[in-house]
XYZ file of C-alpha atoms in Angstrom:
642
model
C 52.702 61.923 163.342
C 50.754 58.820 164.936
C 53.521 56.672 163.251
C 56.380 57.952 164.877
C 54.174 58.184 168.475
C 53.895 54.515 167.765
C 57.692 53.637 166.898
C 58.219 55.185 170.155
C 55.561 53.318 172.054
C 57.060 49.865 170.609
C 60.526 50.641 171.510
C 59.447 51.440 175.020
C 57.633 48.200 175.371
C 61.107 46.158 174.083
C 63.299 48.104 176.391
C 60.609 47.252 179.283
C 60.440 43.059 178.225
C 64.564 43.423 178.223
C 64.412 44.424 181.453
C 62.119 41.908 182.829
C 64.313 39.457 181.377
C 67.596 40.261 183.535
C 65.715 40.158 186.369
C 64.311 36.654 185.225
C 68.078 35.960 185.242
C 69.218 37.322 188.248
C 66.156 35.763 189.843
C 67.561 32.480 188.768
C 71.195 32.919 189.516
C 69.496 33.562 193.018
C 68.420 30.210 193.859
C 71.299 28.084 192.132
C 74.060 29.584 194.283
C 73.205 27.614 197.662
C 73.176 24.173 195.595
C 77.014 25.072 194.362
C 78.059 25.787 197.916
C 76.168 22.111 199.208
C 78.100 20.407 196.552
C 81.574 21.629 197.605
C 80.873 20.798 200.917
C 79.608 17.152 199.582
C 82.883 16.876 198.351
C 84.915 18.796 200.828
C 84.070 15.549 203.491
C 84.474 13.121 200.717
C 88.041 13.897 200.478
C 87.819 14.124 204.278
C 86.710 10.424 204.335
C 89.088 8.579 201.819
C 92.271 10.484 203.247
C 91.433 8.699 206.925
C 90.738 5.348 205.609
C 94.578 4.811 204.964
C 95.509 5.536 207.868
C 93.530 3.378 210.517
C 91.119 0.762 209.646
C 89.010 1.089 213.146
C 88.772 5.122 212.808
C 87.768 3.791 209.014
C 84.811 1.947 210.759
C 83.982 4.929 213.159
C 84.035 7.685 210.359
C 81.576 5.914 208.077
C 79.107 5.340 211.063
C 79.535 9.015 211.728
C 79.250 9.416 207.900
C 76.300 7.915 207.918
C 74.786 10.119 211.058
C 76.093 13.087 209.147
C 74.126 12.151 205.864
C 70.871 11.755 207.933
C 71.462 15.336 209.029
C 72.376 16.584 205.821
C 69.976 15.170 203.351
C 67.008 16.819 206.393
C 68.934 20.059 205.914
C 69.010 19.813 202.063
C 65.131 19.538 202.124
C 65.057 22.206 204.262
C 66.860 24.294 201.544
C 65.076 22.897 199.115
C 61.730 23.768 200.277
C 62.987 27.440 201.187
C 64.762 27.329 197.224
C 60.905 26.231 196.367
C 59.447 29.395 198.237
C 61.703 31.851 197.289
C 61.176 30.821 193.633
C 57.569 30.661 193.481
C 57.403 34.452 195.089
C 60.012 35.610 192.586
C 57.900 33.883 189.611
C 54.752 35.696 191.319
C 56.520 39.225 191.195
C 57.779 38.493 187.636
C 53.886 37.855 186.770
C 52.324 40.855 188.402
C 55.265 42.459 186.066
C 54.967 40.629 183.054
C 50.592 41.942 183.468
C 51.764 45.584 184.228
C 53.471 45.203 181.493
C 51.151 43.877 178.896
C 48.702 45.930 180.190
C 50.648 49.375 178.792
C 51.616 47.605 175.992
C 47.752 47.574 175.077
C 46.986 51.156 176.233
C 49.759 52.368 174.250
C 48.020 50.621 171.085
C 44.781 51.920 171.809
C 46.638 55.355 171.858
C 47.914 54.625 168.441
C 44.681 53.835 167.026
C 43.059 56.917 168.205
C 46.132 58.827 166.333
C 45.823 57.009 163.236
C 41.866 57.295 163.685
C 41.950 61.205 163.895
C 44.800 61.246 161.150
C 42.309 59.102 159.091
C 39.396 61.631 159.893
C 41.706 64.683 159.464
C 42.569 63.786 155.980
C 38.805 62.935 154.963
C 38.328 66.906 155.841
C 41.119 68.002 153.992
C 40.174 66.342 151.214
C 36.786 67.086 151.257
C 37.809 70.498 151.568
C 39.753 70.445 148.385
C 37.094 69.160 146.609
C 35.029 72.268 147.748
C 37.426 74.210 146.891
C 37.788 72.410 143.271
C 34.269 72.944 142.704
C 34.100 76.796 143.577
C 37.132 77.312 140.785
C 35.118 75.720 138.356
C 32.418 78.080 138.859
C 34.839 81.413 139.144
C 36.746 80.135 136.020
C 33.753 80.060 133.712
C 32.299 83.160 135.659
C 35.779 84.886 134.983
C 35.225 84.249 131.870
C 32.065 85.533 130.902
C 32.878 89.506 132.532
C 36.160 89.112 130.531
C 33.899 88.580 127.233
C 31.980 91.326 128.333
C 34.068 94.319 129.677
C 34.222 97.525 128.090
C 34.364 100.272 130.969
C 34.746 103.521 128.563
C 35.349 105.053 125.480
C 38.555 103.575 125.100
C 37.415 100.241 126.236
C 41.032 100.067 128.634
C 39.867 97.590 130.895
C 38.962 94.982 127.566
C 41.457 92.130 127.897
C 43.443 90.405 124.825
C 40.948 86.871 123.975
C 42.508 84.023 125.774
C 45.024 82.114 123.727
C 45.233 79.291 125.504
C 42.514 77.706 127.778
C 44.210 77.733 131.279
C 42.495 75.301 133.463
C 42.769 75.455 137.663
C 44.905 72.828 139.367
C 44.875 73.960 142.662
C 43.724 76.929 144.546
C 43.445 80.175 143.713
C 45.013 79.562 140.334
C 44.014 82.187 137.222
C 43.841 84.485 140.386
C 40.178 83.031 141.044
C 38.513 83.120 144.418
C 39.741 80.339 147.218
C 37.391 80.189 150.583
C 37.724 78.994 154.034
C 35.447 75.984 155.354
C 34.859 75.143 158.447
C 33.423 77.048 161.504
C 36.948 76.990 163.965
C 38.898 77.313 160.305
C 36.461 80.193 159.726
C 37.121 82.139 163.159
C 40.874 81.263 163.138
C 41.324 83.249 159.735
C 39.294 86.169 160.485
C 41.870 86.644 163.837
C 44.681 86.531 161.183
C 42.561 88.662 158.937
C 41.974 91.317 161.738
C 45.947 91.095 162.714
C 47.337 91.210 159.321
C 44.484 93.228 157.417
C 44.342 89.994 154.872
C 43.398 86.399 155.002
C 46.747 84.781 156.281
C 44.985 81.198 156.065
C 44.101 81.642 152.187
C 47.326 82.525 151.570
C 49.264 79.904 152.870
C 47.093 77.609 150.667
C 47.833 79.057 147.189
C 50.641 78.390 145.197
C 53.769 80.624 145.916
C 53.624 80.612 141.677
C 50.474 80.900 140.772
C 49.521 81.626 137.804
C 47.441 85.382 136.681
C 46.220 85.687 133.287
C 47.349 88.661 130.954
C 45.595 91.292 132.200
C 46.422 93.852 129.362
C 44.606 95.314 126.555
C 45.034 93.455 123.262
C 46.661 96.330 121.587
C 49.490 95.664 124.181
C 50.202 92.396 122.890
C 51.336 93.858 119.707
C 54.068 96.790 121.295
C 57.845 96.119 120.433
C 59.946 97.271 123.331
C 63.565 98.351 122.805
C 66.503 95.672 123.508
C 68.624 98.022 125.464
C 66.149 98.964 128.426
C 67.915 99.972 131.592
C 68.315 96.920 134.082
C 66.016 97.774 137.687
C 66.713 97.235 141.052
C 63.346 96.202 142.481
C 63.030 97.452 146.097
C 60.695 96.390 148.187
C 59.990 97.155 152.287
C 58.257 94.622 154.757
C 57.284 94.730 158.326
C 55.184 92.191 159.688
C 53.807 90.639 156.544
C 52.802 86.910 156.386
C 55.293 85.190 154.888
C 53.488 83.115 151.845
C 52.453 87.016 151.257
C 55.868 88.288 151.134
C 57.765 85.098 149.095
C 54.578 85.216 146.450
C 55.547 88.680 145.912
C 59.392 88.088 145.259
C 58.230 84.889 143.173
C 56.076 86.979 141.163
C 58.259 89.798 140.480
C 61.215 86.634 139.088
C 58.733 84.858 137.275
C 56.816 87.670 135.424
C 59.742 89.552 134.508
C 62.520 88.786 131.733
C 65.422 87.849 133.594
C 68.260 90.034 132.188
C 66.012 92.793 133.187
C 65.876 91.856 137.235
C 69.197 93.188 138.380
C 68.560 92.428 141.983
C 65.937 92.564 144.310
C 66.248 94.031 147.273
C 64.359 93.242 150.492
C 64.397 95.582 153.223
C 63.240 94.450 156.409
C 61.669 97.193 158.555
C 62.693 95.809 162.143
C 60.169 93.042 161.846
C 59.148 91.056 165.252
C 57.866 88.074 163.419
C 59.662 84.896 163.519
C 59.172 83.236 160.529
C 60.582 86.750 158.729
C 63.852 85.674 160.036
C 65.325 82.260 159.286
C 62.536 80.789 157.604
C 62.578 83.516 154.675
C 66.450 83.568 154.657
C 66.269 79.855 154.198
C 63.736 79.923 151.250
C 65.513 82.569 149.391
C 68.804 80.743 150.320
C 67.449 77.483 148.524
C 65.234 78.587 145.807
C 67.106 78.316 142.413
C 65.166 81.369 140.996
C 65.554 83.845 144.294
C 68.967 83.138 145.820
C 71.139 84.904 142.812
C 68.768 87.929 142.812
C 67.634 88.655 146.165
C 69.261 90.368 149.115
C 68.018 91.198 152.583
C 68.657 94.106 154.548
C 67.573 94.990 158.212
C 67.269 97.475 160.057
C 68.192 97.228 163.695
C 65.207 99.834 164.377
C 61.986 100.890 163.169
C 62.536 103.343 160.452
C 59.328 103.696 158.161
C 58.550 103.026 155.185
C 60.019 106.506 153.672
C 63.640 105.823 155.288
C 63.866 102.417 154.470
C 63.187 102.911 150.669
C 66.032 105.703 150.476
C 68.374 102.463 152.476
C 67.466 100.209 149.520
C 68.117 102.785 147.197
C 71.514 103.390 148.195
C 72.605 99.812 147.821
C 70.966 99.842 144.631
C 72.967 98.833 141.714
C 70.614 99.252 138.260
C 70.744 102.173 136.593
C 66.612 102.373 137.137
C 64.658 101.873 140.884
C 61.372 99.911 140.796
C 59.550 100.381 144.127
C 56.647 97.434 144.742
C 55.047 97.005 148.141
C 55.781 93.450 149.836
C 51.923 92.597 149.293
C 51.394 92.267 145.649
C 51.361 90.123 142.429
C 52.708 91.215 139.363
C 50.962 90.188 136.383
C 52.773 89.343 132.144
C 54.823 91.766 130.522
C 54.614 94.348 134.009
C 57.836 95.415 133.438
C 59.279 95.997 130.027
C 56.360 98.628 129.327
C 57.828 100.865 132.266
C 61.201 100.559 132.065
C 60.519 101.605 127.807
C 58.681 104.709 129.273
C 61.338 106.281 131.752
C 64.046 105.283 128.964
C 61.839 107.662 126.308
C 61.878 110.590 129.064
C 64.565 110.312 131.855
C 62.545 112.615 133.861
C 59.407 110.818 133.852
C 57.756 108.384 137.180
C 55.921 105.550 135.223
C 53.245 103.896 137.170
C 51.150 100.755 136.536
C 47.780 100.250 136.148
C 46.819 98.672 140.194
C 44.534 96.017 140.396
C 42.970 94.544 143.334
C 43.660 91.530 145.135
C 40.682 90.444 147.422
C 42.206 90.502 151.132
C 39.661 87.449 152.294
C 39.686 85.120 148.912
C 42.857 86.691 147.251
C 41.108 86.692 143.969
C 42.375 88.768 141.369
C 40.358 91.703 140.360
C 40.932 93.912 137.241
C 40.138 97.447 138.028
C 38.594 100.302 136.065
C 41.365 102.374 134.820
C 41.760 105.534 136.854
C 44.096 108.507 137.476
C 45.007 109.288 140.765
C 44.130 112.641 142.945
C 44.413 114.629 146.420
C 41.591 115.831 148.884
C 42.231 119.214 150.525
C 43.501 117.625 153.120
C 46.166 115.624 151.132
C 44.530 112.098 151.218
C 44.960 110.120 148.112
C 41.887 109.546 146.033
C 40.768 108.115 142.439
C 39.658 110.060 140.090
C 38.053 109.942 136.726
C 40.464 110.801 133.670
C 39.573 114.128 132.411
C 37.984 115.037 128.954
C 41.516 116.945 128.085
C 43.430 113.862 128.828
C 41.057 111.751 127.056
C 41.439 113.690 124.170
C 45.037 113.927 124.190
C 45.597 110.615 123.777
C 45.092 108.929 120.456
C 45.708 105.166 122.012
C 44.013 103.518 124.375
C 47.039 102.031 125.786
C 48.831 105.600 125.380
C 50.401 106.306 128.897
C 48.244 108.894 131.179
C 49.077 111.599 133.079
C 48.227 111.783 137.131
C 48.090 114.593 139.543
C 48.922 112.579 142.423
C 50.726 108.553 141.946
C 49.568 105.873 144.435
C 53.113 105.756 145.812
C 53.420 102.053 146.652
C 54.496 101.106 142.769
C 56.502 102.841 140.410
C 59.629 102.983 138.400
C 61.951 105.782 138.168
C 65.891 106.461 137.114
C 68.435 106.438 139.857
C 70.137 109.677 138.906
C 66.464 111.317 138.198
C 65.160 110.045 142.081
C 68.520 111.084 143.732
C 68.419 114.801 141.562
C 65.275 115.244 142.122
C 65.474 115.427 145.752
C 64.755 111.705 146.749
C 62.455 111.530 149.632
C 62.351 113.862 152.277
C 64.015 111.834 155.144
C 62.743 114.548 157.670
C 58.813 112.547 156.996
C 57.849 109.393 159.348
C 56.860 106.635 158.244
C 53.907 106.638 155.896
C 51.522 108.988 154.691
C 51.683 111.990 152.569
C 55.554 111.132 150.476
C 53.053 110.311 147.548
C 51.971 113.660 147.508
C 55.294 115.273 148.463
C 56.977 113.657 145.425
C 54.098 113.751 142.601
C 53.993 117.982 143.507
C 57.797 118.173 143.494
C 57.943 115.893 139.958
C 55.437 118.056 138.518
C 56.528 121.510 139.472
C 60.328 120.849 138.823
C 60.155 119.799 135.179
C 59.329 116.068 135.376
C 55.574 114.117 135.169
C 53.993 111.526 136.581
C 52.128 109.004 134.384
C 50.100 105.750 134.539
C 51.727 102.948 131.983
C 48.097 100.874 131.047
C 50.207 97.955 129.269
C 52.012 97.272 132.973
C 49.548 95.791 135.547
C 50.256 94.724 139.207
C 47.979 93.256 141.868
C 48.441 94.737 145.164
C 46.243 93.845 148.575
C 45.116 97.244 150.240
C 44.966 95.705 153.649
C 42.236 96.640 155.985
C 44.458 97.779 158.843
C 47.596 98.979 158.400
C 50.540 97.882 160.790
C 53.771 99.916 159.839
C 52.003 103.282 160.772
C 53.446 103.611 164.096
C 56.820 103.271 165.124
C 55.672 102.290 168.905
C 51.622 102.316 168.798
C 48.928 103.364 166.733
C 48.477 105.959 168.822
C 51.163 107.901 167.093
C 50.320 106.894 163.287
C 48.135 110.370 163.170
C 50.770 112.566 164.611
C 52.998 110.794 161.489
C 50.789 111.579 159.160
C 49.992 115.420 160.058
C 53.947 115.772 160.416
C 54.040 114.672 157.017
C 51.536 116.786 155.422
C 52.615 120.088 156.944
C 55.726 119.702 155.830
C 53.798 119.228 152.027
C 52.018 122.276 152.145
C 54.790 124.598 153.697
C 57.291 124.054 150.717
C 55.103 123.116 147.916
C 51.794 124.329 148.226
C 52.661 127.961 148.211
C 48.664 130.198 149.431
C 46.639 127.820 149.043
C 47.797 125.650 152.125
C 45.123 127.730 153.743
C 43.068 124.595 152.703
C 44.595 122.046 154.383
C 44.851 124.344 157.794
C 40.936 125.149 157.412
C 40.185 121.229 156.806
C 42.602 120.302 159.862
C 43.548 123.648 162.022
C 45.192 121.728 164.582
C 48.431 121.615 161.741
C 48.851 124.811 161.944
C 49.977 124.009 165.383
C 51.713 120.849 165.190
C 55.539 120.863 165.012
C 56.645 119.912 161.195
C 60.815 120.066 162.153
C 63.108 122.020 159.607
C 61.977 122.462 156.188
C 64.730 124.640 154.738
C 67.001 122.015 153.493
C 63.607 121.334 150.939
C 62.737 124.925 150.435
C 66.727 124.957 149.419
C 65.824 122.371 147.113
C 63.157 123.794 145.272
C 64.610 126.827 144.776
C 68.050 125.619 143.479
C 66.045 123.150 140.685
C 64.007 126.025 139.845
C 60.103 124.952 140.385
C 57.208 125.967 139.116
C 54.358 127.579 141.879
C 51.695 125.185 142.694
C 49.099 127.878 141.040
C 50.814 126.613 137.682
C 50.747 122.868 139.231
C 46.459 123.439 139.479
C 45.929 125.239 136.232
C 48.291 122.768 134.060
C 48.508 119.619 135.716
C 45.491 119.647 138.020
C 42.349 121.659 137.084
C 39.627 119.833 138.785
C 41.320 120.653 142.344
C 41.783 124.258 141.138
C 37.567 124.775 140.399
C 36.820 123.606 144.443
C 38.402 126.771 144.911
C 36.741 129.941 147.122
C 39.110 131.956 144.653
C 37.017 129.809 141.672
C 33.684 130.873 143.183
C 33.211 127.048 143.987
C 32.906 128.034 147.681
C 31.100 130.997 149.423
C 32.279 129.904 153.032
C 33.731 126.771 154.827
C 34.095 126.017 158.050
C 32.049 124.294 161.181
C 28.073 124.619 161.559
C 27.328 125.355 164.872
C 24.130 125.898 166.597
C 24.191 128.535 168.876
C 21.545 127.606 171.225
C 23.430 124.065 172.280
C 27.013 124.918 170.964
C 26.452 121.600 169.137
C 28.526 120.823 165.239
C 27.263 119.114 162.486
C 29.247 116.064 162.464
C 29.881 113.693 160.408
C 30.417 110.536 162.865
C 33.183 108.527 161.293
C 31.052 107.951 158.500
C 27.390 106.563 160.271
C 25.723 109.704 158.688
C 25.183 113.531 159.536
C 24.613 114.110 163.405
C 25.101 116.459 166.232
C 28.467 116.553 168.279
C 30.523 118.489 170.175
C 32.198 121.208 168.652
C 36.327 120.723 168.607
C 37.295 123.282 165.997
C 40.007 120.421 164.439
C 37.942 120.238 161.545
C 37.332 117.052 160.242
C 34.213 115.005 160.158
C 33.072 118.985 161.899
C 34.049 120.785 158.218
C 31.908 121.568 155.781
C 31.867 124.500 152.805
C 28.781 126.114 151.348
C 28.509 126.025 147.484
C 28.204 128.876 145.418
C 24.550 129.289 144.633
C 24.418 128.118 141.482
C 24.987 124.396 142.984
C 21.982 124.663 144.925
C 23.596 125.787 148.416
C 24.790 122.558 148.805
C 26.948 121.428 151.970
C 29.757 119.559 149.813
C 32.648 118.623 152.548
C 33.929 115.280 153.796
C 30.141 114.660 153.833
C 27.729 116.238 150.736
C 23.942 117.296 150.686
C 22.334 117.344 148.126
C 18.686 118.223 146.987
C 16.341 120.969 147.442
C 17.277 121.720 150.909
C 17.638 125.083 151.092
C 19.420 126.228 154.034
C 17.241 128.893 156.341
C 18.673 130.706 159.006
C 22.299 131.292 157.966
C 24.174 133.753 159.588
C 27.900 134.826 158.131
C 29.996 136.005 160.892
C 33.415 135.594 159.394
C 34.643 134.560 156.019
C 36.059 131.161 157.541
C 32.854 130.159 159.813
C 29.040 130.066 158.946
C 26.619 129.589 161.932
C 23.576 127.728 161.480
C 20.481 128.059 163.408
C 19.504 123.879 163.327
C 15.946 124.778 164.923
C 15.470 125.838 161.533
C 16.934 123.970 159.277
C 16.348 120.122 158.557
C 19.090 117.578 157.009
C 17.639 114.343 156.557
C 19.889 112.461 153.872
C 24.153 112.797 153.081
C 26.266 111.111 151.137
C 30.373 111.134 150.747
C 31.739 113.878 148.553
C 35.364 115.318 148.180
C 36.280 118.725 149.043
């Protein structure tokens, strides 16, 4: 940068002496003109003289005396001149000097301009470099630290999470690579990322400074290393929605997804743009994709000219689809070796299977790669997605540790399914906004209409579960709720059959909301013929049917009020049990009493546990227990899951 700022400085300077030196010349031209005109006249009179001396030899004598008069005169009047020439030119030289200074003198300011440049340039780079070294030193330590919880992992009976032995010693050449840790130095570097951090829910800053292509090591069991896949698999279409991501975020995604997966496999890739506002979404990605030998044949880029959500925009990329199978990745994630073929092998066995992989975490300050205990995944009550433990029946069903498991509830943001089996199956239910909820909608529907949904542990994928989550709203966050409820009602009027009831005593303020027209969906489970959700609990998801009044889990739920204040039991966004105005929507105000047997416990969104036996309980209803606090003391909670 200084070097150009000085190019320009030194051409300005050139232009400025050029200058100076046409008016040196027109200066000059100046003060030669009046001796041109005294020599014509010198000769003018000469000619006068010799054309009269011919004629008379006595007005011959009188002309030269006069002549000689005349020169007298004119040689006085040609000092004259000469000492005005003399003046003129010694102010013109003085104007050209104070000039010629002015000159010289931004001439040198202009260098001293360039040296600061090239000085902070100088001390700019001795940062940067000092900064990689950091860096370069905090991989060493991750790598061999990496290594040592890879030698020792074995997280259960199965050992899933033990890794194949390294077969080749992969050594860091630049940040973040073998997915280790990369940090931010520097106190204004420091404050700058955690603004993009609070903006984009992950370290923007970090990850503009890894490689688009970095490198993750095999993250699967060793047993996987030894599976022989089928040479006909279907080809996928990998679609993927983005609004408002960074872009290094959204390009290491597509670059991972191309590099990671055998190329006859990637049919396309297909980017849906969800009405982004960003400007380097727009040309700038185009551009990459446009130039990049590995992206530009596989992936397109669609936009929509309005928000649409996340559920609306998947079923656009569907439809322009061409593979016979659908892969659905979030824009935030890295896929790790041999992701794909283990999928696409398990929807090819059973057409009328979702196959999920195994998520890992991706730190959203370092970006450091994080393998994750394997786990199923689960629904609250109030139809928030949760991890759960495998259970002892699955366990036992399974004679491999890299056999494929079967989930309640899929994650949502990654899986691969058949194009006929998504579109037969009912899709998604374009009547839902946004986010929130069409994971649960379509696990229940797969289950009860004759298909499954099951975690693939040979196929891994990082993704980045961002801190804050942008695409809720359409306009403002203050409409991502009123999305979400939407979305859920509409879940547990067409697929959740009695036992909704739950969902409406956790949050009663559905029961009021507006959920739009559900029969097209009711049409649709009745013409594929589904199963009730009682048979969904009993076969598919037994631990949610035992927290069950029915069960005998539950002798009441509902708010604890004290009757004296009118004060609820609250449990304050998480800061622990308090007291707080009763709202009757549920909530952090919710709570169930166990059946005695579990020690009366209060097991809600917030659990109590120990020998606290409640005093002073008074059953009015079968939906609301009132609780005399005067009585009774709570002095310790914990999270729990009802």
């Amino acid at each position: 940068m200084w070097k150009k700022r000085a190019e320009v400085r030194i051409l300005a300077a050139l232009l400025a002496v050029l200058g100076l030196y046409a008016l040196l010349e027109l200066g000059i031209l100046g003060f030669r003109c009046p001796q041109s005109g005294q020599q014509g006249s010198r000769g003018s009179r000469k000619i006068i003289l010799e054309n009269t001396e011919h004629k008379d030899n006595s007005i011959t004598v009188h002309l030269t005396s006069a002549t000689n008069k005349s020169s007298t005169g004119f040689r006085r009047l040609r000092r004259r001149e000469q000492d005005e020439d003399r003046t003129t030119s010694q102010s013109d030289v003085n104007v050209l000097s104070l000039a010629l200074k002015e000159m010289f003198s931004k001439v040198s300011r202009l260098e001293d301009l360039a040296r600061e440049d090239r000085n902070r340039s100088e001390a700019l780079i001795a940062r940067q470099d000092s900064f990689l070294r950091d860096i370069e030193a905090e991989m060493k330590k991750e790598t061999f630290s990496r290594r040592l919880k890879q030698e020792a992992a074995d997280h259960d009976m199965f050992q899933l999470d033990r890794r194949a032995p390294p077969r080749v010693l992969t050594v860091p050449v630049g940040p973040g690579e073998n997915g280790n840790a990369t940090y931010i130095h520097g106190r204004d570097t420091r404050q700058a990322a955690e603004q993009l951090h609070n903006l984009y829910g992950y370290s923007v800053l970090v990850s503009d400074i890894i490689s688009l292509d970095r490198k993750i090591p095999d993250q699967r069991h060793k047993l996987c290393l030894q599976e022989e896949y089928p040479t006909d698999l279907p080809q996928a279409s990998v679609v993927m929605i983005f609004y408002n991501e960074a872009l290094s975020v959204v390009l290491r995604s597509l670059h991972s997804v191309v590099s990671q997966s055998p190329p006859h496999l990637i049919g396309e890739i297909i980017l849906v743009d969800d009405c982004s506002d960003k400007p380097d979404l727009m040309f700038p990605l185009e551009a990459h994709i446009s130039t990049n030998s590995k992206l530009r044949n596989k992936v397109k880029v669609l936009r929509n000219p309005k928000r649409e959500g996340l559920i609306r925009s998947r079923l656009k990329g569907v439809q322009k689809a061409q593979g016979p199978a659908v892969v659905f990745l979030d824009s935030h994630i890295e896929c790790t070796p041999g992701w794909l073929e283990p999928l696409l092998a398990r929807i090819r066995k059973n057409i009328s299977t979702v196959a999920c992989p195994v998520i890992d975490h991706i730190d959203t300050k370092t970006f450091a790669y994080e393998q994750l205990r394997f786990l199923a995944g689960g629904f609250t009550w109030d139809l928030n997605f949760i991890w759960i433990y495998v259970n002892k029946e699955e366990m036992a069903r399974r004679k491999s540790p890299i056999d494929p498991v079967r989930c309640p509830v899929m994650a949502g943001g990654l899986f691969a399914i058949y194009k006929d089996y998504f579109q037969h199956i009912g899709a998604y239910d374009p009547a839902m906004e946004i986010y929130g909820g069409e994971n649960v909608e379509m696990s229940l529907r797969v289950w009860q209409c004759g298909g499954r949904v099951e975690t693939v542990p040979c196929s891994r994928v990082g993704h980045i579960e961002r801190t804050n989550k942008p695409y809720l709203s359409v306009r403002s966050n203050d409409t991502k709720d009123i999305n979400i409820e939407v979305n859920k009602a509409r879940v547990a009027e067409v697929w959740m059959d009695q036992y909704k009831r739950y969902l409406y005593a956790r949050q009663p303020n559905l029961k009021n909301i507006s959920h739009g027209d559900i029969s097209e969906r009711q049409a649709l489970r009745k013409r594929l013929g589904c199963k009730s959700f009682q048979w969904y609990l009993e076969n598919v998801y037994p631990d949610r049917l035992e927290h069950t009044v029915e069960n005998g889990f539950f002798r009441a739920w509902g708010e604890l009020r004290n009757v004296h204040t009118g004060l609820c039991l609250d449990f304050m966004d998480g800061r622990g049990v308090g007291l707080w105005d009763c709202h009757g929507q549920g909530g952090h105000q919710f709570f169930a009493l166990q059946r005695p047997e579990k020690g009366k416990a209060i097991q809600a969104t917030c659990s109590v546990w120990g020998p606290r036996a409640p005093r002073g309980w008074k059953s009015q209803s079968s939906s609301t227990v009132i609780m005399d606090f005067t009585r009774v003391g709570i002095t310790t909670a914990r999270v729990g899951y009802f």
